[in-house]
Amino acid sequence: MPRSVRQYVTWSAASWARRNAFTRLLHHWDQQMAVIVQIAGSKRWQLWRPMFPSPMREYQESFRVWDPGFIPRWEAMGPDLEVDLRPGQSLLLPRGWVHNPHALDSEVRSIHLTFAIRERTPVWVAEKLIGQLIEKDTFRRVILPGDLGGHQLSQHVREVRQALVDHLAGLDVDAFAQALHRAAVSEKEYAP
C-alpha cells in the first residue's frame, strides 16, 4: 500500500475459513470499509447495495435493525453484483454493502482475510473537537443527581451548549487541522 494511503489507514484483520458451500457467513453488512483478500480456494460474494446510508458503530448495525424479512427479499431480488474471488484476488467492500459470501467448491477449504479499514468521518472530527473540552474546568464540573431532570437539566444543556459554541468560536482552525492531521496518521487503534 502506498505511503500516501497507508498513513491515513488503520485496520484490523480477521480470517474466515469455509470448508464447503453450505457453511456461510450469511447475509449481513459491516460498519466499516473492508478489503477482502482470498487466500485459498474460491468464494462467491453476492452483494446488495446498502439498505441504510453510511452505517457506523452502533448506528444501523445489521443485528440492531435486523428484520427476518431481509433475506427472503434479497434472495428474491437477486444480488446487485456477484464477484468470484480466487487466491490472490481482492475485493474492496464499502461499509454498508450487504454481502453473502460462500465457498464455490464444497471439496476445497476456502480462506479469506478481511482487513477492516478505519475511515475518518465528520463524527471523528467532532469527537476530536469535543476531546479538547476535558482541558476546560467548565466541562468537568459535576452535574448533581438532583439536576438530572426537568428544568435544571434543560438549564445545564443550555449552559453546556453555550460553552461549546464559545469554545468553537475561539478555535484556531489551522492549528486544530494540523493536530487532526497528526492524529490521522498516528492513531493505531481500530474503532470505526
JSON list of C-alpha atoms in Angstrom, two decimals:
[
{"chain": "A", "resi": 1, "resn": "MET", "atom": "CA", "xyz": [0.00, 0.00, 0.00]},
{"chain": "A", "resi": 2, "resn": "PRO", "atom": "CA", "xyz": [1.49, 3.40, -0.94]},
{"chain": "A", "resi": 3, "resn": "ARG", "atom": "CA", "xyz": [2.55, 5.59, 1.99]},
{"chain": "A", "resi": 4, "resn": "SER", "atom": "CA", "xyz": [0.15, 8.34, 0.87]},
{"chain": "A", "resi": 5, "resn": "VAL", "atom": "CA", "xyz": [-2.71, 5.91, 1.51]},
{"chain": "A", "resi": 6, "resn": "ARG", "atom": "CA", "xyz": [-1.13, 3.88, 4.32]},
{"chain": "A", "resi": 7, "resn": "GLN", "atom": "CA", "xyz": [-0.60, 6.88, 6.57]},
{"chain": "A", "resi": 8, "resn": "TYR", "atom": "CA", "xyz": [-4.34, 7.52, 6.72]},
{"chain": "A", "resi": 9, "resn": "VAL", "atom": "CA", "xyz": [-5.45, 3.94, 7.18]},
{"chain": "A", "resi": 10, "resn": "THR", "atom": "CA", "xyz": [-5.62, 1.89, 10.33]},
{"chain": "A", "resi": 11, "resn": "TRP", "atom": "CA", "xyz": [-7.01, -1.57, 10.12]},
{"chain": "A", "resi": 12, "resn": "SER", "atom": "CA", "xyz": [-7.79, -4.80, 11.85]},
{"chain": "A", "resi": 13, "resn": "ALA", "atom": "CA", "xyz": [-7.86, -8.22, 10.24]},
{"chain": "A", "resi": 14, "resn": "ALA", "atom": "CA", "xyz": [-9.92, -11.36, 10.56]},
{"chain": "A", "resi": 15, "resn": "SER", "atom": "CA", "xyz": [-9.71, -14.60, 8.68]},
{"chain": "A", "resi": 16, "resn": "TRP", "atom": "CA", "xyz": [-12.55, -16.84, 7.58]},
{"chain": "A", "resi": 17, "resn": "ALA", "atom": "CA", "xyz": [-12.18, -20.43, 6.51]},
{"chain": "A", "resi": 18, "resn": "ARG", "atom": "CA", "xyz": [-15.06, -22.35, 4.99]},
{"chain": "A", "resi": 19, "resn": "ARG", "atom": "CA", "xyz": [-14.86, -25.99, 4.02]},
{"chain": "A", "resi": 20, "resn": "ASN", "atom": "CA", "xyz": [-17.95, -26.07, 1.83]},
{"chain": "A", "resi": 21, "resn": "ALA", "atom": "CA", "xyz": [-20.68, -24.03, 0.20]},
{"chain": "A", "resi": 22, "resn": "PHE", "atom": "CA", "xyz": [-23.10, -24.92, 2.96]},
{"chain": "A", "resi": 23, "resn": "THR", "atom": "CA", "xyz": [-21.03, -23.11, 5.57]},
{"chain": "A", "resi": 24, "resn": "ARG", "atom": "CA", "xyz": [-21.66, -19.41, 5.06]},
{"chain": "A", "resi": 25, "resn": "LEU", "atom": "CA", "xyz": [-21.23, -16.16, 6.87]},
{"chain": "A", "resi": 26, "resn": "LEU", "atom": "CA", "xyz": [-24.81, -15.40, 5.85]},
{"chain": "A", "resi": 27, "resn": "HIS", "atom": "CA", "xyz": [-26.20, -12.06, 4.77]},
{"chain": "A", "resi": 28, "resn": "HIS", "atom": "CA", "xyz": [-25.03, -9.07, 6.75]},
{"chain": "A", "resi": 29, "resn": "TRP", "atom": "CA", "xyz": [-23.34, -5.70, 6.38]},
{"chain": "A", "resi": 30, "resn": "ASP", "atom": "CA", "xyz": [-20.39, -4.22, 8.21]},
{"chain": "A", "resi": 31, "resn": "GLN", "atom": "CA", "xyz": [-19.85, -0.88, 9.87]},
{"chain": "A", "resi": 32, "resn": "GLN", "atom": "CA", "xyz": [-16.55, -0.18, 8.12]},
{"chain": "A", "resi": 33, "resn": "MET", "atom": "CA", "xyz": [-14.97, -0.44, 4.71]},
{"chain": "A", "resi": 34, "resn": "ALA", "atom": "CA", "xyz": [-13.04, -3.66, 4.22]},
{"chain": "A", "resi": 35, "resn": "VAL", "atom": "CA", "xyz": [-10.53, -5.17, 1.86]},
{"chain": "A", "resi": 36, "resn": "ILE", "atom": "CA", "xyz": [-11.17, -8.87, 1.33]},
{"chain": "A", "resi": 37, "resn": "VAL", "atom": "CA", "xyz": [-8.19, -10.98, 0.25]},
{"chain": "A", "resi": 38, "resn": "GLN", "atom": "CA", "xyz": [-8.80, -14.55, -0.91]},
{"chain": "A", "resi": 39, "resn": "ILE", "atom": "CA", "xyz": [-6.00, -16.81, 0.37]},
{"chain": "A", "resi": 40, "resn": "ALA", "atom": "CA", "xyz": [-7.10, -20.33, -0.61]},
{"chain": "A", "resi": 41, "resn": "GLY", "atom": "CA", "xyz": [-9.97, -21.88, -2.52]},
{"chain": "A", "resi": 42, "resn": "SER", "atom": "CA", "xyz": [-12.55, -19.66, -4.14]},
{"chain": "A", "resi": 43, "resn": "LYS", "atom": "CA", "xyz": [-15.50, -17.77, -2.82]},
{"chain": "A", "resi": 44, "resn": "ARG", "atom": "CA", "xyz": [-18.54, -16.10, -4.39]},
{"chain": "A", "resi": 45, "resn": "TRP", "atom": "CA", "xyz": [-19.51, -12.77, -2.92]},
{"chain": "A", "resi": 46, "resn": "GLN", "atom": "CA", "xyz": [-23.14, -11.85, -3.50]},
{"chain": "A", "resi": 47, "resn": "LEU", "atom": "CA", "xyz": [-23.51, -8.10, -2.94]},
{"chain": "A", "resi": 48, "resn": "TRP", "atom": "CA", "xyz": [-26.51, -5.83, -2.49]},
{"chain": "A", "resi": 49, "resn": "ARG", "atom": "CA", "xyz": [-26.49, -2.04, -2.29]},
{"chain": "A", "resi": 50, "resn": "PRO", "atom": "CA", "xyz": [-26.75, -0.62, 1.25]},
{"chain": "A", "resi": 51, "resn": "MET", "atom": "CA", "xyz": [-30.16, -0.54, 2.89]},
{"chain": "A", "resi": 52, "resn": "PHE", "atom": "CA", "xyz": [-29.03, 2.23, 5.23]},
{"chain": "A", "resi": 53, "resn": "PRO", "atom": "CA", "xyz": [-26.66, 5.04, 4.23]},
{"chain": "A", "resi": 54, "resn": "SER", "atom": "CA", "xyz": [-23.27, 5.09, 5.97]},
{"chain": "A", "resi": 55, "resn": "PRO", "atom": "CA", "xyz": [-23.81, 2.71, 8.91]},
{"chain": "A", "resi": 56, "resn": "MET", "atom": "CA", "xyz": [-21.25, 3.40, 11.61]},
{"chain": "A", "resi": 57, "resn": "ARG", "atom": "CA", "xyz": [-20.50, 1.90, 15.02]},
{"chain": "A", "resi": 58, "resn": "GLU", "atom": "CA", "xyz": [-23.84, 1.15, 16.70]},
{"chain": "A", "resi": 59, "resn": "TYR", "atom": "CA", "xyz": [-25.77, 3.28, 14.18]},
{"chain": "A", "resi": 60, "resn": "GLN", "atom": "CA", "xyz": [-27.64, 0.93, 11.83]},
{"chain": "A", "resi": 61, "resn": "GLU", "atom": "CA", "xyz": [-25.66, -2.19, 12.79]},
{"chain": "A", "resi": 62, "resn": "SER", "atom": "CA", "xyz": [-27.18, -5.14, 10.99]},
{"chain": "A", "resi": 63, "resn": "PHE", "atom": "CA", "xyz": [-28.06, -7.03, 14.17]},
{"chain": "A", "resi": 64, "resn": "ARG", "atom": "CA", "xyz": [-29.69, -3.94, 15.73]},
{"chain": "A", "resi": 65, "resn": "VAL", "atom": "CA", "xyz": [-32.05, -3.24, 12.82]},
{"chain": "A", "resi": 66, "resn": "TRP", "atom": "CA", "xyz": [-32.40, -6.81, 11.57]},
{"chain": "A", "resi": 67, "resn": "ASP", "atom": "CA", "xyz": [-35.70, -7.87, 10.09]},
{"chain": "A", "resi": 68, "resn": "PRO", "atom": "CA", "xyz": [-36.31, -11.58, 9.33]},
{"chain": "A", "resi": 69, "resn": "GLY", "atom": "CA", "xyz": [-37.80, -10.50, 6.00]},
{"chain": "A", "resi": 70, "resn": "PHE", "atom": "CA", "xyz": [-34.50, -9.07, 4.73]},
{"chain": "A", "resi": 71, "resn": "ILE", "atom": "CA", "xyz": [-33.01, -12.32, 3.43]},
{"chain": "A", "resi": 72, "resn": "PRO", "atom": "CA", "xyz": [-36.11, -13.50, 1.51]},
{"chain": "A", "resi": 73, "resn": "ARG", "atom": "CA", "xyz": [-36.34, -10.06, -0.16]},
{"chain": "A", "resi": 74, "resn": "TRP", "atom": "CA", "xyz": [-32.65, -10.06, -1.12]},
{"chain": "A", "resi": 75, "resn": "GLU", "atom": "CA", "xyz": [-32.87, -13.63, -2.40]},
{"chain": "A", "resi": 76, "resn": "ALA", "atom": "CA", "xyz": [-35.99, -12.78, -4.46]},
{"chain": "A", "resi": 77, "resn": "MET", "atom": "CA", "xyz": [-34.34, -9.69, -5.98]},
{"chain": "A", "resi": 78, "resn": "GLY", "atom": "CA", "xyz": [-31.01, -11.36, -6.58]},
{"chain": "A", "resi": 79, "resn": "PRO", "atom": "CA", "xyz": [-27.72, -9.62, -5.83]},
{"chain": "A", "resi": 80, "resn": "ASP", "atom": "CA", "xyz": [-26.78, -6.29, -7.41]},
{"chain": "A", "resi": 81, "resn": "LEU", "atom": "CA", "xyz": [-23.35, -7.77, -8.06]},
{"chain": "A", "resi": 82, "resn": "GLU", "atom": "CA", "xyz": [-21.61, -11.14, -7.80]},
{"chain": "A", "resi": 83, "resn": "VAL", "atom": "CA", "xyz": [-17.85, -11.42, -7.53]},
{"chain": "A", "resi": 84, "resn": "ASP", "atom": "CA", "xyz": [-15.91, -14.69, -7.55]},
{"chain": "A", "resi": 85, "resn": "LEU", "atom": "CA", "xyz": [-12.59, -14.39, -5.73]},
{"chain": "A", "resi": 86, "resn": "ARG", "atom": "CA", "xyz": [-9.72, -16.79, -6.34]},
{"chain": "A", "resi": 87, "resn": "PRO", "atom": "CA", "xyz": [-6.42, -16.97, -4.38]},
{"chain": "A", "resi": 88, "resn": "GLY", "atom": "CA", "xyz": [-4.51, -13.71, -4.59]},
{"chain": "A", "resi": 89, "resn": "GLN", "atom": "CA", "xyz": [-7.54, -11.65, -5.64]},
{"chain": "A", "resi": 90, "resn": "SER", "atom": "CA", "xyz": [-9.09, -8.94, -3.51]},
{"chain": "A", "resi": 91, "resn": "LEU", "atom": "CA", "xyz": [-12.32, -7.03, -3.17]},
{"chain": "A", "resi": 92, "resn": "LEU", "atom": "CA", "xyz": [-12.90, -3.56, -1.75]},
{"chain": "A", "resi": 93, "resn": "LEU", "atom": "CA", "xyz": [-16.17, -3.74, 0.18]},
{"chain": "A", "resi": 94, "resn": "PRO", "atom": "CA", "xyz": [-17.61, -0.35, 1.14]},
{"chain": "A", "resi": 95, "resn": "ARG", "atom": "CA", "xyz": [-19.33, -0.16, 4.51]},
{"chain": "A", "resi": 96, "resn": "GLY", "atom": "CA", "xyz": [-23.00, -0.93, 4.48]},
{"chain": "A", "resi": 97, "resn": "TRP", "atom": "CA", "xyz": [-22.97, -3.20, 1.42]},
{"chain": "A", "resi": 98, "resn": "VAL", "atom": "CA", "xyz": [-24.93, -6.35, 2.20]},
{"chain": "A", "resi": 99, "resn": "HIS", "atom": "CA", "xyz": [-22.88, -9.43, 1.43]},
{"chain": "A", "resi": 100, "resn": "ASN", "atom": "CA", "xyz": [-23.37, -13.17, 1.45]},
{"chain": "A", "resi": 101, "resn": "PRO", "atom": "CA", "xyz": [-20.03, -14.90, 0.80]},
{"chain": "A", "resi": 102, "resn": "HIS", "atom": "CA", "xyz": [-19.83, -18.63, 0.27]},
{"chain": "A", "resi": 103, "resn": "ALA", "atom": "CA", "xyz": [-17.32, -21.19, -0.99]},
{"chain": "A", "resi": 104, "resn": "LEU", "atom": "CA", "xyz": [-17.69, -22.29, -4.61]},
{"chain": "A", "resi": 105, "resn": "ASP", "atom": "CA", "xyz": [-16.19, -25.76, -4.21]},
{"chain": "A", "resi": 106, "resn": "SER", "atom": "CA", "xyz": [-17.52, -27.98, -1.45]},
{"chain": "A", "resi": 107, "resn": "GLU", "atom": "CA", "xyz": [-14.37, -30.14, -1.51]},
{"chain": "A", "resi": 108, "resn": "VAL", "atom": "CA", "xyz": [-11.80, -27.35, -1.07]},
{"chain": "A", "resi": 109, "resn": "ARG", "atom": "CA", "xyz": [-11.24, -25.18, 2.00]},
{"chain": "A", "resi": 110, "resn": "SER", "atom": "CA", "xyz": [-11.92, -21.54, 1.22]},
{"chain": "A", "resi": 111, "resn": "ILE", "atom": "CA", "xyz": [-9.98, -18.98, 3.26]},
{"chain": "A", "resi": 112, "resn": "HIS", "atom": "CA", "xyz": [-10.14, -15.20, 3.05]},
{"chain": "A", "resi": 113, "resn": "LEU", "atom": "CA", "xyz": [-8.76, -12.39, 5.16]},
{"chain": "A", "resi": 114, "resn": "THR", "atom": "CA", "xyz": [-10.81, -9.31, 5.94]},
{"chain": "A", "resi": 115, "resn": "PHE", "atom": "CA", "xyz": [-8.95, -6.07, 6.59]},
{"chain": "A", "resi": 116, "resn": "ALA", "atom": "CA", "xyz": [-11.30, -3.55, 8.19]},
{"chain": "A", "resi": 117, "resn": "ILE", "atom": "CA", "xyz": [-10.34, -0.01, 7.22]},
{"chain": "A", "resi": 118, "resn": "ARG", "atom": "CA", "xyz": [-10.84, 2.84, 9.63]},
{"chain": "A", "resi": 119, "resn": "GLU", "atom": "CA", "xyz": [-12.36, 5.71, 7.74]},
{"chain": "A", "resi": 120, "resn": "ARG", "atom": "CA", "xyz": [-12.19, 9.26, 9.03]},
{"chain": "A", "resi": 121, "resn": "THR", "atom": "CA", "xyz": [-15.62, 10.88, 9.16]},
{"chain": "A", "resi": 122, "resn": "PRO", "atom": "CA", "xyz": [-17.12, 14.17, 10.34]},
{"chain": "A", "resi": 123, "resn": "VAL", "atom": "CA", "xyz": [-18.03, 12.32, 13.56]},
{"chain": "A", "resi": 124, "resn": "TRP", "atom": "CA", "xyz": [-14.30, 11.66, 14.06]},
{"chain": "A", "resi": 125, "resn": "VAL", "atom": "CA", "xyz": [-13.56, 15.38, 13.61]},
{"chain": "A", "resi": 126, "resn": "ALA", "atom": "CA", "xyz": [-16.36, 16.31, 16.02]},
{"chain": "A", "resi": 127, "resn": "GLU", "atom": "CA", "xyz": [-15.06, 13.84, 18.61]},
{"chain": "A", "resi": 128, "resn": "LYS", "atom": "CA", "xyz": [-11.60, 15.37, 18.34]},
{"chain": "A", "resi": 129, "resn": "LEU", "atom": "CA", "xyz": [-13.11, 18.84, 18.78]},
{"chain": "A", "resi": 130, "resn": "ILE", "atom": "CA", "xyz": [-15.01, 17.71, 21.85]},
{"chain": "A", "resi": 131, "resn": "GLY", "atom": "CA", "xyz": [-11.99, 15.78, 23.14]},
{"chain": "A", "resi": 132, "resn": "GLN", "atom": "CA", "xyz": [-10.26, 19.10, 23.82]},
{"chain": "A", "resi": 133, "resn": "LEU", "atom": "CA", "xyz": [-13.01, 20.13, 26.23]},
{"chain": "A", "resi": 134, "resn": "ILE", "atom": "CA", "xyz": [-11.63, 17.99, 29.05]},
{"chain": "A", "resi": 135, "resn": "GLU", "atom": "CA", "xyz": [-8.96, 20.66, 29.48]},
{"chain": "A", "resi": 136, "resn": "LYS", "atom": "CA", "xyz": [-11.59, 23.22, 30.46]},
{"chain": "A", "resi": 137, "resn": "ASP", "atom": "CA", "xyz": [-12.95, 23.23, 34.00]},
{"chain": "A", "resi": 138, "resn": "THR", "atom": "CA", "xyz": [-16.40, 24.25, 32.75]},
{"chain": "A", "resi": 139, "resn": "PHE", "atom": "CA", "xyz": [-16.82, 20.85, 31.13]},
{"chain": "A", "resi": 140, "resn": "ARG", "atom": "CA", "xyz": [-15.51, 18.83, 34.10]},
{"chain": "A", "resi": 141, "resn": "ARG", "atom": "CA", "xyz": [-17.93, 20.13, 36.71]},
{"chain": "A", "resi": 142, "resn": "VAL", "atom": "CA", "xyz": [-20.32, 17.64, 38.27]},
{"chain": "A", "resi": 143, "resn": "ILE", "atom": "CA", "xyz": [-23.99, 17.83, 37.43]},
{"chain": "A", "resi": 144, "resn": "LEU", "atom": "CA", "xyz": [-25.73, 16.89, 40.65]},
{"chain": "A", "resi": 145, "resn": "PRO", "atom": "CA", "xyz": [-28.12, 13.94, 40.56]},
{"chain": "A", "resi": 146, "resn": "GLY", "atom": "CA", "xyz": [-30.98, 16.23, 41.57]},
{"chain": "A", "resi": 147, "resn": "ASP", "atom": "CA", "xyz": [-30.32, 18.32, 38.46]},
{"chain": "A", "resi": 148, "resn": "LEU", "atom": "CA", "xyz": [-30.71, 15.41, 36.03]},
{"chain": "A", "resi": 149, "resn": "GLY", "atom": "CA", "xyz": [-34.34, 16.11, 35.28]},
{"chain": "A", "resi": 150, "resn": "GLY", "atom": "CA", "xyz": [-36.79, 18.80, 34.35]},
{"chain": "A", "resi": 151, "resn": "HIS", "atom": "CA", "xyz": [-35.89, 22.48, 34.24]},
{"chain": "A", "resi": 152, "resn": "GLN", "atom": "CA", "xyz": [-32.48, 22.07, 35.92]},
{"chain": "A", "resi": 153, "resn": "LEU", "atom": "CA", "xyz": [-31.25, 19.67, 33.26]},
{"chain": "A", "resi": 154, "resn": "SER", "atom": "CA", "xyz": [-32.55, 21.91, 30.47]},
{"chain": "A", "resi": 155, "resn": "GLN", "atom": "CA", "xyz": [-30.60, 24.79, 32.00]},
{"chain": "A", "resi": 156, "resn": "HIS", "atom": "CA", "xyz": [-27.41, 22.69, 32.15]},
{"chain": "A", "resi": 157, "resn": "VAL", "atom": "CA", "xyz": [-27.88, 21.78, 28.48]},
{"chain": "A", "resi": 158, "resn": "ARG", "atom": "CA", "xyz": [-28.21, 25.48, 27.58]},
{"chain": "A", "resi": 159, "resn": "GLU", "atom": "CA", "xyz": [-25.05, 26.34, 29.55]},
{"chain": "A", "resi": 160, "resn": "VAL", "atom": "CA", "xyz": [-23.03, 23.50, 28.02]},
{"chain": "A", "resi": 161, "resn": "ARG", "atom": "CA", "xyz": [-24.26, 24.38, 24.53]},
{"chain": "A", "resi": 162, "resn": "GLN", "atom": "CA", "xyz": [-23.17, 28.00, 25.02]},
{"chain": "A", "resi": 163, "resn": "ALA", "atom": "CA", "xyz": [-19.79, 26.96, 26.44]},
{"chain": "A", "resi": 164, "resn": "LEU", "atom": "CA", "xyz": [-19.33, 24.67, 23.43]},
{"chain": "A", "resi": 165, "resn": "VAL", "atom": "CA", "xyz": [-20.24, 27.47, 21.00]},
{"chain": "A", "resi": 166, "resn": "ASP", "atom": "CA", "xyz": [-17.78, 29.80, 22.77]},
{"chain": "A", "resi": 167, "resn": "HIS", "atom": "CA", "xyz": [-15.06, 27.14, 22.61]},
{"chain": "A", "resi": 168, "resn": "LEU", "atom": "CA", "xyz": [-15.61, 26.54, 18.89]},
{"chain": "A", "resi": 169, "resn": "ALA", "atom": "CA", "xyz": [-15.76, 30.27, 18.13]},
{"chain": "A", "resi": 170, "resn": "GLY", "atom": "CA", "xyz": [-12.30, 30.71, 19.71]},
{"chain": "A", "resi": 171, "resn": "LEU", "atom": "CA", "xyz": [-10.77, 27.70, 17.99]},
{"chain": "A", "resi": 172, "resn": "ASP", "atom": "CA", "xyz": [-7.61, 28.20, 15.93]},
{"chain": "A", "resi": 173, "resn": "VAL", "atom": "CA", "xyz": [-8.85, 26.16, 12.97]},
{"chain": "A", "resi": 174, "resn": "ASP", "atom": "CA", "xyz": [-5.46, 25.89, 11.26]},
{"chain": "A", "resi": 175, "resn": "ALA", "atom": "CA", "xyz": [-3.70, 24.69, 14.41]},
{"chain": "A", "resi": 176, "resn": "PHE", "atom": "CA", "xyz": [-6.51, 22.24, 15.08]},
{"chain": "A", "resi": 177, "resn": "ALA", "atom": "CA", "xyz": [-6.34, 20.95, 11.49]},
{"chain": "A", "resi": 178, "resn": "GLN", "atom": "CA", "xyz": [-2.59, 20.32, 11.92]},
{"chain": "A", "resi": 179, "resn": "ALA", "atom": "CA", "xyz": [-3.24, 18.39, 15.15]},
{"chain": "A", "resi": 180, "resn": "LEU", "atom": "CA", "xyz": [-6.01, 16.47, 13.40]},
{"chain": "A", "resi": 181, "resn": "HIS", "atom": "CA", "xyz": [-3.62, 15.52, 10.59]},
{"chain": "A", "resi": 182, "resn": "ARG", "atom": "CA", "xyz": [-1.08, 14.24, 13.12]},
{"chain": "A", "resi": 183, "resn": "ALA", "atom": "CA", "xyz": [-3.80, 12.16, 14.75]},
{"chain": "A", "resi": 184, "resn": "ALA", "atom": "CA", "xyz": [-4.96, 10.82, 11.38]},
{"chain": "A", "resi": 185, "resn": "VAL", "atom": "CA", "xyz": [-1.50, 9.48, 10.56]},
{"chain": "A", "resi": 186, "resn": "SER", "atom": "CA", "xyz": [-0.57, 8.25, 14.04]},
{"chain": "A", "resi": 187, "resn": "GLU", "atom": "CA", "xyz": [-3.68, 6.67, 15.57]},
{"chain": "A", "resi": 188, "resn": "LYS", "atom": "CA", "xyz": [-3.28, 2.90, 15.53]},
{"chain": "A", "resi": 189, "resn": "GLU", "atom": "CA", "xyz": [-6.29, 1.63, 17.42]},
{"chain": "A", "resi": 190, "resn": "TYR", "atom": "CA", "xyz": [-9.26, 0.41, 15.49]},
{"chain": "A", "resi": 191, "resn": "ALA", "atom": "CA", "xyz": [-12.62, 1.97, 16.32]},
{"chain": "A", "resi": 192, "resn": "PRO", "atom": "CA", "xyz": [-14.77, 2.88, 13.34]}
]
